[in-house]
Amino acid sequence: MDGAAANAVEADVRLEHVTKRFGEDVVAVDDISLTIERGRFFALLGPSGCGKTTTLRMIGGFDQPTGGTVYLGERDVTGLPPYRRDVNTVFQSYALFPHLSIYENVAFGLRRRGVRGDELKRRVGEAMELVGIGSMAARKSRQLSGGQQQRVALARALVNRPRVLLLDEPLGALDLKLRKQLQLELKRVQHEVGITFVHVTHDQEEAMTMADTIAVMNEGRIEQLDAPAELYERPRTAFVAGFLGVSNLLQGTVSGDGVVRLDAGGEVRAAPGSLAGRSGRVAVGVRPEKVRLGAGEANAIEGAIAEVAYIGVSNQYIVNTLAGPLTVYVQNADPGARPAAAGDPVTLSWSPEATFVVESTKEAEK
Amino acid sequence: MRHHLLTAYGVLALGYLMLPVGVVVVFSFNDPVGKFNYTWKGFTLDNWAHPTGAPGIGEAVTTSLEIAAIVTVVATLLGTLIAMALVRYGFRGRGLTNFLIFMPISTPEIVFGASLLTLFLNFGVQLGFWTIVIAHIAFDISFVVVTVKARLVGFDRSLEEAAADLYATPFASFRRVTLPLIAPAVLAGGLLAFALSIDDFVITFFTAGIEQTFPVWVWGAVRIGVPPQVNVIGTIIFAVAVGLMLANTLWQRRREQAAMAATGAAATDW
C-alpha cells in the first residue's frame, strides 16, 4: 500500500472518539477512532464482548454513541436513524422477512426508495444473479437452506448499492465447509461491486482470509489496526500475538538496541525497530513455524522435546526450555525423514527478523 | 379396560358440553303451540324461513351486529397499539398498566356493569347505543391486548432493524413487516372481541337504557314467551362462531405444515 495514494482516497467511514456505554458501569466501546477508506474489505476482529458488534451497530445507526462522532463520507450521521443512512447490513440471523418471497425481500429497500417497474426488476434480478440465487425468486425464506438464506441477505443489502456494507458475523451459523466457500465468494463479490465492506467476526482465520485491513479489538479498544500479514508477523501487543495464531512469548528485559535479556538467561535479538521505544520489562515472541530444530540462527535456546504430534503437513513439537515450554512446527517437506522423538535434547534457533516484541505478560498478570 | 374408561369419560364430557347446544338447534325446528318453545310439538322449517318473525327480534339482532362491528374495530385497533406499547417500550407506569389491563378480565361482570352505570349516571350521560359501545370497548380491549401481547413477546426484533436498515420509516416498518407478522393474533383478538360483544348480557343490561341488543331482547322475551326464532338466531351465531374458529385452526395448521415441509426440504438441500 502506497501511503501517499492511500491518503488521497476518500474515507467512507470515520469514527472520532466514539464511546458507547450501557448504563453506568458497562463501557462497550471506549474512545475509538478509525478511518475506513473507500473500497476496503475491513474486518473488526475480537473475542465476544470486545465491542466489535456495538461498533458496527453504531455505524449502521442501530445504536447511538454516548460520545464521539460517526461520519459516512464527509457527512456527520451521528444521531441519524438507520433508514436515513446510506449503509446496509447483513445480519447475523439473516433477518429475512418470512412473510415475503425471496424476490420481495431483495426488492424491499428499492421499493422504499421509490424504484419501480423495469428498473426494479432488472436490479433485483442482477443482485440475485450476483450471489447465485437467480432461480429462487418465488420461494419463501423458510424454504431455503442456511447458505441460501445468507445469499439472499447479501443480495437484499447489495441491491441498494450502499456506500458501506456492514456484515455482522454473517457466516457464524454455517458449517465449516460452507463457511470456507462463502468466505471466498464474499471476497469475489466485494471485488466485483467495489463497495466498502465492514465485517465483524471473532474468527481470526476468517478475517485473515477476507479482509485487507483488520482492526483487532479487545475490551472496547482497538489493540492494533493493520494488514493481516503485518498483524501476524509484527503483533504489537501480547493480546494480538495470542489472538492471531499461536505464539511463543519469552519474558525478559530490554538490555540494548534490539537486544532483550531473557529472565531464563541468554539474549535474544529482535529486528531493528521492533522494540519501538520500549524499555524495561518486555516479552519477545516468535511464531512456531519460524523456529528451527537445530542451531544456525542468531537466537538460540536449549531444551528437550516433551511431546510430538504428527499433523500430516507438519510435526508439532512442545519443547521444554528454561524459559518455559515452546511450540515448534516443522514442515514435512522431506519424505522419509524421521521426526525427533520425545526426550531428545535439542537446540532451537530463529532469526531476529522473526522476532517481535510486546509488553511483558508477567507484568500484565499483576 | 383403562382405555375404554377414558373413552367413555370423554364421550360423556363432550355430551355434557354439547347437549344444551343440541337442544337449541333441535328446537329451532320445533312448531310450538303456545308462546313457549319448551316442549316438542312437531317439525317445521317455518322458523328458519322467517328468522326475524318475532316482533322486535330483527331490530335487536341488527343493533347487536352494529355494536359488535364498531366495538371490534375500535377495540382491535386500540388493543393492538396498547400491546405494542406494553411489550416494546419501557415507560413509567408500565407495570401498573399491565395490571389495569387485566382488571376487566378478572372483575366480575356484574361489578363492572354496575360501576359503568354509576359512572354514566354521575356524568349525566344518556344511556343507549353509545354507552353500550363504550362499555363493550372497555372490556374487549383487554382481551385483544392479551392475545396480541403473546405474539409480540416472541417477535424477532431484528426483522424491524432489517426494515429500518432498508430505508423503512417506523410507520413503513410497522405496515410492511410488523403488522403482517402479528396479523394472526390481531385477527384472533378481533374475533374474540366480536364474539364477546355479541354475547354479552350483564354489562349491556346495565348500560343499555331502553336500547335492546339480542341478548337483552331474549331476556325480556323469556318472561312473556320464547319464540323459536331465538333458537334460529342462536344456532346461526353458534354455527358462525364454530365455522370461523375451524377456519382459523385449519389456516394455522396449513401454515405450520408448509413450514415443516419446507424446513425438511431445506435440510437436505445442500
XYZ file of C-alpha atoms in Angstrom:
636
model
C 0.000 0.000 0.000
C 1.384 3.337 -1.021
C 0.979 5.849 1.789
C 0.525 8.923 -0.349
C -2.004 7.247 -2.647
C -3.920 5.899 0.345
C -4.247 9.389 1.779
C -5.756 10.616 -1.471
C -8.546 8.000 -1.276
C -11.807 9.200 0.218
C -12.818 7.828 3.615
C -16.154 6.006 3.606
C -16.385 5.573 7.370
C -14.759 7.715 10.007
C -15.175 7.308 13.753
C -13.891 10.059 16.015
C -13.534 9.311 19.730
C -16.611 7.120 19.667
C -17.693 5.751 23.047
C -20.682 3.633 23.937
C -21.788 2.998 27.495
C -24.644 0.783 28.573
C -25.858 2.015 31.941
C -23.339 3.407 34.401
C -20.671 0.734 34.516
C -20.505 -1.035 31.180
C -18.275 0.588 28.578
C -18.805 -1.449 25.416
C -16.740 0.808 23.155
C -14.069 3.007 24.695
C -12.975 6.078 22.736
C -12.379 4.522 19.318
C -11.114 6.500 16.337
C -10.631 4.901 12.944
C -10.877 5.623 9.244
C -12.001 3.131 6.632
C -11.047 4.021 3.081
C -13.299 3.546 0.085
C -13.322 0.037 -1.387
C -11.723 -1.644 1.624
C -12.648 -5.038 2.978
C -12.321 -4.078 6.617
C -12.635 -6.558 9.478
C -13.407 -5.834 13.127
C -11.902 -8.833 14.883
C -12.053 -9.756 18.531
C -13.461 -12.099 21.166
C -17.105 -11.858 22.183
C -17.782 -8.799 24.291
C -14.890 -6.799 22.823
C -17.223 -4.138 21.371
C -16.922 -5.050 17.696
C -20.637 -5.591 17.138
C -21.534 -2.437 19.044
C -19.096 -0.516 16.843
C -20.781 -1.932 13.744
C -24.232 -1.110 15.102
C -23.193 2.497 15.675
C -22.070 2.757 12.054
C -25.423 1.286 10.988
C -27.416 3.553 13.309
C -28.959 0.775 15.431
C -27.123 2.051 18.494
C -26.228 5.684 19.115
C -22.834 6.530 20.611
C -22.684 8.005 24.106
C -19.886 10.252 22.884
C -17.979 10.973 19.696
C -18.885 11.395 16.033
C -19.696 8.969 13.221
C -19.051 10.110 9.652
C -20.143 8.396 6.459
C -18.061 10.048 3.780
C -17.992 13.726 4.728
C -21.400 13.611 6.372
C -21.869 13.559 10.132
C -24.529 10.884 10.672
C -24.352 10.736 14.473
C -27.904 10.546 15.774
C -29.480 9.657 12.431
C -31.715 6.570 12.386
C -30.719 3.580 10.183
C -33.281 4.414 7.486
C -31.565 7.724 6.821
C -28.086 6.255 6.428
C -26.533 5.114 3.206
C -25.415 1.760 4.629
C -26.945 -1.691 4.502
C -26.442 -4.611 6.830
C -26.210 -8.374 6.568
C -27.470 -9.561 9.944
C -26.116 -12.488 11.898
C -29.552 -14.110 11.965
C -30.130 -13.045 8.317
C -33.424 -11.410 9.424
C -35.172 -12.272 6.174
C -38.846 -11.291 6.132
C -40.653 -14.630 6.488
C -43.935 -13.374 5.012
C -42.353 -12.140 1.782
C -40.972 -14.048 -1.186
C -37.245 -14.010 -1.879
C -37.853 -11.531 -4.701
C -39.777 -9.165 -2.411
C -37.115 -9.494 0.284
C -34.476 -8.322 -2.168
C -36.765 -5.619 -3.584
C -37.676 -4.231 -0.141
C -35.080 -1.452 0.047
C -35.537 -0.348 -3.574
C -39.310 -0.165 -3.135
C -38.917 2.049 -0.072
C -36.805 4.365 -2.208
C -39.448 4.522 -4.911
C -37.765 2.355 -7.538
C -40.488 0.781 -9.680
C -41.164 -1.141 -12.855
C -38.428 -2.371 -15.172
C -35.592 -0.828 -13.194
C -36.732 -2.605 -10.038
C -36.982 -5.925 -11.873
C -33.616 -5.512 -13.512
C -31.737 -4.519 -10.371
C -33.309 -7.235 -8.211
C -32.535 -9.777 -10.936
C -28.923 -8.625 -11.179
C -28.391 -8.759 -7.424
C -29.825 -12.262 -7.214
C -27.631 -13.423 -10.108
C -24.589 -11.861 -8.451
C -24.960 -14.104 -5.395
C -26.217 -17.167 -7.284
C -29.874 -17.337 -6.210
C -31.403 -16.304 -9.537
C -33.791 -19.246 -9.679
C -35.334 -18.823 -6.241
C -37.298 -15.597 -6.663
C -40.716 -17.069 -5.863
C -39.748 -19.042 -2.771
C -40.187 -18.065 0.866
C -37.159 -17.800 3.114
C -38.167 -20.848 5.178
C -37.784 -22.989 2.080
C -34.083 -22.143 1.788
C -31.028 -23.659 3.433
C -28.828 -21.573 5.715
C -26.309 -20.853 2.968
C -29.027 -19.785 0.569
C -30.610 -17.513 3.177
C -27.199 -15.942 3.666
C -27.010 -15.199 -0.055
C -30.475 -13.641 -0.022
C -29.454 -11.419 2.893
C -26.386 -10.353 0.925
C -28.394 -9.627 -2.242
C -31.009 -7.709 -0.239
C -28.296 -5.398 1.109
C -26.145 -5.062 -2.031
C -29.042 -4.313 -4.388
C -29.283 -0.832 -2.837
C -25.665 -0.061 -3.764
C -24.906 1.418 -0.355
C -21.820 3.427 0.448
C -20.846 0.801 3.010
C -21.975 -2.783 3.524
C -21.969 -3.968 7.138
C -21.637 -7.685 7.873
C -22.355 -8.848 11.427
C -20.794 -12.326 11.813
C -22.602 -13.320 8.632
C -21.142 -16.831 8.436
C -21.346 -17.744 12.122
C -24.328 -20.080 11.785
C -22.950 -22.124 8.879
C -20.907 -25.313 8.939
C -17.188 -25.169 8.261
C -17.154 -26.276 4.617
C -19.866 -23.877 3.570
C -18.247 -21.104 5.569
C -14.972 -21.526 3.673
C -16.819 -21.474 0.380
C -18.804 -18.349 1.249
C -15.698 -16.570 2.538
C -14.144 -16.768 -0.914
C -17.407 -15.834 -2.524
C -17.895 -12.774 -0.328
C -14.427 -11.663 -1.323
C -15.251 -12.160 -5.012
C -18.489 -10.198 -4.662
C -16.732 -7.360 -2.858
C -14.148 -7.252 -5.642
C -16.892 -7.132 -8.269
C -19.045 -4.419 -6.725
C -16.196 -2.386 -5.215
C -18.294 -1.353 -2.216
C -16.620 -0.872 1.178
C -17.289 -3.914 3.385
C -17.068 -3.736 7.176
C -17.081 -7.238 8.544
C -17.407 -8.245 12.198
C -16.024 -11.638 13.207
C -14.423 -13.471 16.112
C -12.775 -15.946 13.722
C -9.214 -14.804 13.043
C -8.837 -17.140 10.088
C -11.979 -15.725 8.507
C -10.731 -12.183 8.997
C -7.306 -13.056 7.540
C -8.862 -14.815 4.531
C -11.192 -11.998 3.550
C -10.083 -8.646 4.867
C -7.349 -6.370 3.559
C -7.345 -4.370 6.799
C -8.109 -5.728 10.264
C -8.781 -3.876 13.499
C -8.185 -6.243 16.417
C -10.424 -5.199 19.300
C -10.269 -6.060 22.973
C -12.255 -4.631 25.880
C -13.763 -1.821 23.840
C -10.486 -0.596 22.356
C -8.551 -1.205 19.165
C -5.383 -3.141 20.015
C -3.877 -2.911 16.540
C -5.058 -1.879 13.084
C -3.045 -3.322 10.209
C -2.915 -5.549 7.159
C -3.301 -9.269 8.003
C 0.363 -10.154 7.314
C 1.580 -7.255 9.436
C -0.693 -8.297 12.323
C 0.656 -11.817 12.165
C 4.343 -11.019 11.618
C 4.544 -7.923 13.847
C 1.902 -8.057 16.558
C 2.322 -5.027 18.801
C 0.571 -6.391 21.885
C 0.536 -9.749 23.639
C -3.223 -9.904 23.050
C -2.832 -9.627 19.276
C 0.032 -12.161 19.310
C -2.158 -14.628 21.174
C -5.413 -13.960 19.329
C -3.994 -14.361 15.835
C -2.403 -17.766 15.681
C -0.034 -19.393 18.148
C 2.963 -17.555 19.517
C 5.777 -18.271 21.954
C 6.374 -15.434 24.404
C 9.580 -15.213 26.446
C 9.820 -12.770 29.342
C 12.815 -10.501 29.567
C 14.274 -7.027 29.965
C 15.492 -4.643 27.292
C 19.256 -4.517 27.558
C 20.341 -2.637 24.463
C 19.407 -1.655 20.944
C 17.304 -4.535 19.653
C 18.546 -6.832 22.413
C 16.460 -8.383 25.179
C 17.974 -10.311 28.097
C 15.728 -13.259 28.978
C 14.767 -13.927 32.584
C 15.822 -17.529 31.974
C 19.282 -16.387 30.855
C 20.678 -15.620 27.436
C 19.931 -12.833 24.988
C 17.521 -12.541 22.113
C 17.951 -10.166 19.175
C 14.880 -8.639 17.637
C 14.500 -6.958 14.256
C 15.743 -3.352 14.167
C 12.966 -1.006 15.181
C 10.735 -3.732 16.645
C 11.414 -2.501 20.170
C 9.602 0.679 19.158
C 10.995 2.677 22.054
C 10.158 0.082 24.697
C 12.405 -0.288 27.692
C 12.373 -2.303 30.901
C 10.210 -5.398 31.143
C 9.040 -6.860 27.798
C 8.164 -10.176 26.199
C 9.773 -11.347 22.980
C 7.756 -13.517 20.668
C 8.306 -15.918 17.823
C 5.811 -17.901 15.760
C 6.099 -21.738 15.980
C 6.787 -22.219 12.248
C 9.696 -19.768 12.352
C 11.645 -21.776 14.936
C 14.204 -24.331 13.664
C 15.023 -27.602 15.362
C 18.796 -27.199 15.489
C 21.287 -24.352 15.688
C 22.122 -21.952 12.872
C 20.152 -18.763 13.565
C 21.168 -15.785 15.682
C 18.745 -16.533 18.514
C 19.078 -19.923 20.178
C 17.839 -21.722 23.278
C 18.434 -25.241 24.639
C 15.658 -27.643 25.529
C 14.269 -31.158 25.453
C 11.372 -32.408 23.390
C 8.336 -33.082 25.581
C 5.700 -34.006 23.014
C 5.462 -34.755 19.312
C 2.248 -34.600 17.300
C 2.157 -35.746 13.687
C -0.307 -33.493 11.796
C 0.438 -34.685 8.259
C 1.601 -31.454 6.716
C 3.832 -30.830 9.712
C 5.095 -32.176 13.014
C 4.221 -30.133 16.053
C 6.614 -30.232 18.977
C 6.333 -28.982 22.504
C 9.877 -28.301 23.719
C 10.654 -27.678 27.378
C 13.235 -24.924 27.827
C 14.425 -22.861 30.760
C 12.148 -20.072 29.517
C 9.143 -22.402 29.564
C 7.539 -24.707 27.002
C 7.828 -23.538 23.360
C 5.741 -24.717 20.436
C 7.572 -25.546 17.203
C 6.087 -26.533 13.824
C 8.334 -28.332 11.364
C 7.039 -28.929 7.864
C 7.193 -32.489 6.497
C 8.895 -31.418 3.278
C 11.414 -34.274 3.208
C 9.799 -37.694 2.609
C 11.192 -40.408 4.868
C 12.789 -38.008 7.352
C 12.350 -39.249 10.920
C 10.959 -36.715 13.346
C 12.726 -36.071 16.631
C 11.397 -38.186 19.483
C 10.178 -37.187 22.918
C 13.040 -36.849 25.343
C 15.641 -35.870 22.711
C 17.763 -32.889 23.709
C 17.565 -30.167 21.098
C 18.717 -26.650 20.265
C 16.030 -24.256 18.983
C 17.010 -21.267 16.868
C 15.337 -18.447 14.972
C 16.291 -15.246 13.235
C 15.996 -11.707 14.654
C 13.676 -10.842 11.726
C 11.192 -13.459 13.011
C 11.253 -11.945 16.478
C 8.707 -9.426 17.705
C 8.456 -7.568 20.989
C 5.333 -6.908 23.048
C 4.623 -5.741 26.575
C 5.584 -8.182 29.339
C 2.727 -10.569 30.043
C 4.077 -11.206 33.538
C 3.502 -7.531 34.373
C 0.042 -7.658 32.847
C -0.897 -10.552 35.086
C -0.128 -8.488 38.162
C -60.010 -51.525 30.343
C -58.453 -48.276 31.355
C -58.527 -47.170 27.743
C -62.261 -47.804 27.490
C -62.943 -45.927 30.684
C -61.128 -42.933 29.293
C -63.106 -43.085 26.075
C -66.378 -43.349 27.962
C -65.406 -40.403 30.132
C -64.519 -38.382 27.017
C -67.822 -39.129 25.344
C -69.775 -38.239 28.477
C -67.924 -34.969 28.978
C -68.481 -33.950 25.361
C -72.141 -34.899 25.608
C -72.496 -32.803 28.745
C -70.991 -29.829 26.927
C -72.871 -30.231 23.680
C -76.326 -31.284 24.937
C -77.611 -27.709 25.558
C -76.388 -26.642 22.130
C -78.081 -29.685 20.612
C -81.353 -28.776 22.302
C -81.143 -25.203 20.967
C -80.530 -26.472 17.430
C -83.293 -29.125 17.579
C -85.868 -26.717 18.997
C -85.150 -24.230 16.207
C -87.114 -26.689 14.058
C -89.974 -27.015 16.573
C -93.509 -25.898 15.787
C -94.711 -24.800 19.246
C -98.386 -24.420 20.054
C -98.257 -21.697 22.683
C -95.841 -18.814 23.371
C -93.224 -21.016 24.929
C -90.874 -23.136 22.843
C -90.220 -25.643 25.617
C -91.997 -28.838 24.501
C -91.609 -30.635 21.179
C -94.784 -30.477 19.073
C -93.648 -31.149 15.517
C -91.050 -30.441 12.851
C -91.204 -27.281 10.725
C -88.919 -25.098 8.599
C -91.111 -22.017 9.149
C -88.809 -20.559 11.827
C -85.822 -20.787 9.507
C -87.844 -19.266 6.662
C -88.742 -16.305 8.902
C -85.861 -15.898 11.356
C -86.983 -12.351 12.244
C -90.628 -13.316 12.523
C -90.947 -12.377 16.193
C -91.647 -8.671 16.849
C -88.515 -6.709 17.750
C -86.046 -9.548 17.217
C -84.789 -8.220 13.859
C -84.011 -4.768 15.286
C -82.300 -6.318 18.304
C -80.054 -8.506 16.127
C -79.215 -5.541 13.897
C -78.311 -3.429 16.944
C -76.103 -6.210 18.284
C -74.300 -6.553 14.953
C -73.783 -2.797 14.622
C -72.415 -2.520 18.134
C -70.180 -5.571 17.674
C -68.817 -4.192 14.390
C -67.880 -0.795 15.866
C -66.545 -2.364 19.062
C -64.413 -4.880 17.158
C -62.741 -2.231 15.016
C -62.019 0.164 17.887
C -61.008 -2.466 20.455
C -58.731 -4.282 17.988
C -57.033 -1.052 16.948
C -56.530 0.278 20.478
C -55.726 -3.158 21.920
C -53.026 -3.802 19.309
C -51.415 -0.412 19.924
C -51.508 -0.878 23.704
C -49.950 -4.331 23.341
C -47.156 -2.808 21.204
C -46.515 -0.146 23.838
C -46.505 -2.638 26.704
C -44.115 -5.057 25.007
C -41.857 -2.598 23.212
C -41.378 0.404 25.428
C -40.206 0.884 28.946
C -42.164 3.746 30.485
C -43.260 4.839 33.925
C -46.373 3.010 34.990
C -45.906 0.094 32.620
C -46.336 -2.443 35.406
C -49.455 -0.636 36.594
C -50.862 -0.529 33.059
C -50.221 -4.244 32.674
C -52.178 -4.839 35.855
C -55.024 -2.477 34.974
C -55.387 -4.020 31.533
C -56.040 -7.360 33.178
C -58.685 -5.949 35.546
C -61.708 -6.118 33.205
C -60.964 -9.816 32.602
C -60.802 -10.663 36.281
C -63.518 -8.305 37.570
C -66.992 -9.915 37.856
C -69.167 -8.594 35.048
C -71.876 -7.526 37.440
C -69.429 -5.283 39.286
C -68.046 -3.909 36.022
C -71.555 -3.211 34.697
C -72.778 -1.587 37.903
C -69.676 0.632 38.071
C -70.169 1.784 34.498
C -73.797 2.569 35.210
C -72.796 4.657 38.224
C -70.208 6.453 36.107
C -72.641 7.223 33.279
C -75.319 8.425 35.681
C -72.873 10.660 37.549
C -71.756 12.293 34.326
C -75.345 12.595 33.133
C -74.739 10.527 30.031
C -77.882 9.397 28.196
C -77.892 5.563 28.242
C -78.309 3.852 24.896
C -76.430 2.629 21.852
C -73.211 4.552 22.500
C -72.967 3.737 26.185
C -73.154 0.050 25.218
C -70.401 0.623 22.636
C -68.192 2.346 25.232
C -68.780 -0.422 27.776
C -68.009 -3.187 25.289
C -64.846 -1.483 24.070
C -63.734 -1.097 27.679
C -63.699 -4.819 28.387
C -62.865 -6.037 24.857
C -59.603 -4.069 24.725
C -58.199 -6.284 27.481
C -58.817 -9.468 25.530
C -57.205 -8.038 22.383
C -54.177 -6.821 24.390
C -53.660 -10.225 25.990
C -53.915 -12.028 22.633
C -51.628 -9.684 20.677
C -49.095 -9.383 23.503
C -48.492 -13.121 23.447
C -47.498 -12.888 19.790
C -45.342 -9.780 20.184
C -43.304 -11.285 23.011
C -41.886 -13.890 20.622
C -41.360 -11.400 17.794
C -37.871 -11.267 16.256
C -36.847 -7.625 16.640
C -34.026 -7.978 14.137
C -36.710 -8.051 11.432
C -37.611 -4.472 12.303
C -33.951 -3.497 12.369
C -33.632 -5.026 8.917
C -36.620 -2.997 7.731
C -35.102 0.201 9.136
C -31.783 -0.733 7.541
C -33.627 -0.976 4.209
C -34.903 2.619 4.444
C -38.296 1.827 6.018
C -39.519 4.618 8.313
C -41.035 3.385 11.596
C -44.502 3.594 10.030
C -43.473 1.710 6.876
C -41.736 -0.888 9.029
C -44.901 -1.433 11.065
C -47.121 -1.643 7.991
C -44.846 -3.846 5.860
C -43.214 -6.092 8.441
C -44.665 -5.998 11.957
C -48.366 -5.938 11.140
C -48.316 -8.747 8.548
C -46.443 -10.942 11.019
C -48.711 -10.320 14.005
C -51.846 -10.422 11.805
C -52.976 -13.883 13.022
C -53.004 -12.638 16.626
C -54.740 -9.379 15.676
C -57.340 -11.403 13.778
C -57.835 -13.775 16.707
C -58.187 -10.798 19.076
C -60.745 -9.215 16.755
C -62.795 -12.405 16.516
C -62.744 -12.745 20.279
C -63.834 -9.109 20.688
C -66.679 -9.605 18.219
C -67.893 -12.792 19.893
C -67.733 -11.282 23.380
C -69.651 -8.199 22.276
C -72.422 -10.151 20.517
C -72.740 -12.443 23.515
C -72.593 -10.001 26.406
C -75.680 -9.605 28.553
C -74.757 -8.484 32.058
C -72.729 -5.359 31.246
C -75.023 -4.475 28.354
C -78.051 -4.713 30.608
C -76.616 -2.091 32.966
C -75.603 0.321 30.224
C -78.372 -0.150 27.617
C -81.153 2.125 28.898
C -84.055 1.359 26.547
C -81.805 0.080 23.775
C -82.180 -3.630 23.069
C -79.398 -5.918 21.879
C -80.199 -9.515 21.029
C -79.316 -10.951 24.475
C -81.315 -8.200 26.195
C -84.258 -8.829 23.894
C -84.160 -12.584 24.685
C -84.074 -11.831 28.390
C -87.145 -9.649 28.020
C -88.882 -12.211 25.847
C -88.394 -15.065 28.314
C -90.952 -13.538 30.659
C -93.747 -13.341 28.097
C -92.883 -16.305 25.890
C -89.874 -17.529 23.924
C -90.428 -17.720 20.162
C -88.471 -20.411 18.240
C -86.708 -17.627 16.303
C -84.453 -17.225 19.328
C -83.202 -20.729 18.680
C -82.694 -19.969 14.995
C -80.566 -16.872 15.714
C -78.743 -18.746 18.462
C -77.952 -21.609 16.086
C -76.686 -19.196 13.429
C -74.410 -17.405 15.910
C -73.092 -20.759 17.122
C -72.505 -22.030 13.568
C -70.687 -18.849 12.502
C -68.507 -18.876 15.622
C -67.558 -22.549 15.206
C -67.015 -22.043 11.476
C -64.619 -19.120 11.991
C -62.760 -20.995 14.676
C -62.374 -24.054 12.458
C -61.238 -21.903 9.527
C -58.630 -20.186 11.724
C -57.371 -23.512 13.079
C -57.133 -25.067 9.616
C -55.351 -21.986 8.251
C -52.787 -22.059 11.068
C -52.261 -25.802 10.640
C -51.691 -25.464 6.912
C -49.151 -22.708 7.522
C -47.336 -24.889 10.039
C -47.331 -27.904 7.753
C -45.979 -25.827 4.876
C -43.243 -24.544 7.162
C -42.399 -28.066 8.391
C -42.241 -29.431 4.849
C -40.053 -26.513 3.814
C -37.623 -26.986 6.698
C -37.363 -30.697 5.969
C -36.616 -29.995 2.319
C -34.044 -27.324 3.166
C -32.127 -29.624 5.490
C -31.283 -31.972 2.620
C -30.818 -29.226 0.106
C -27.067 -28.700 0.072
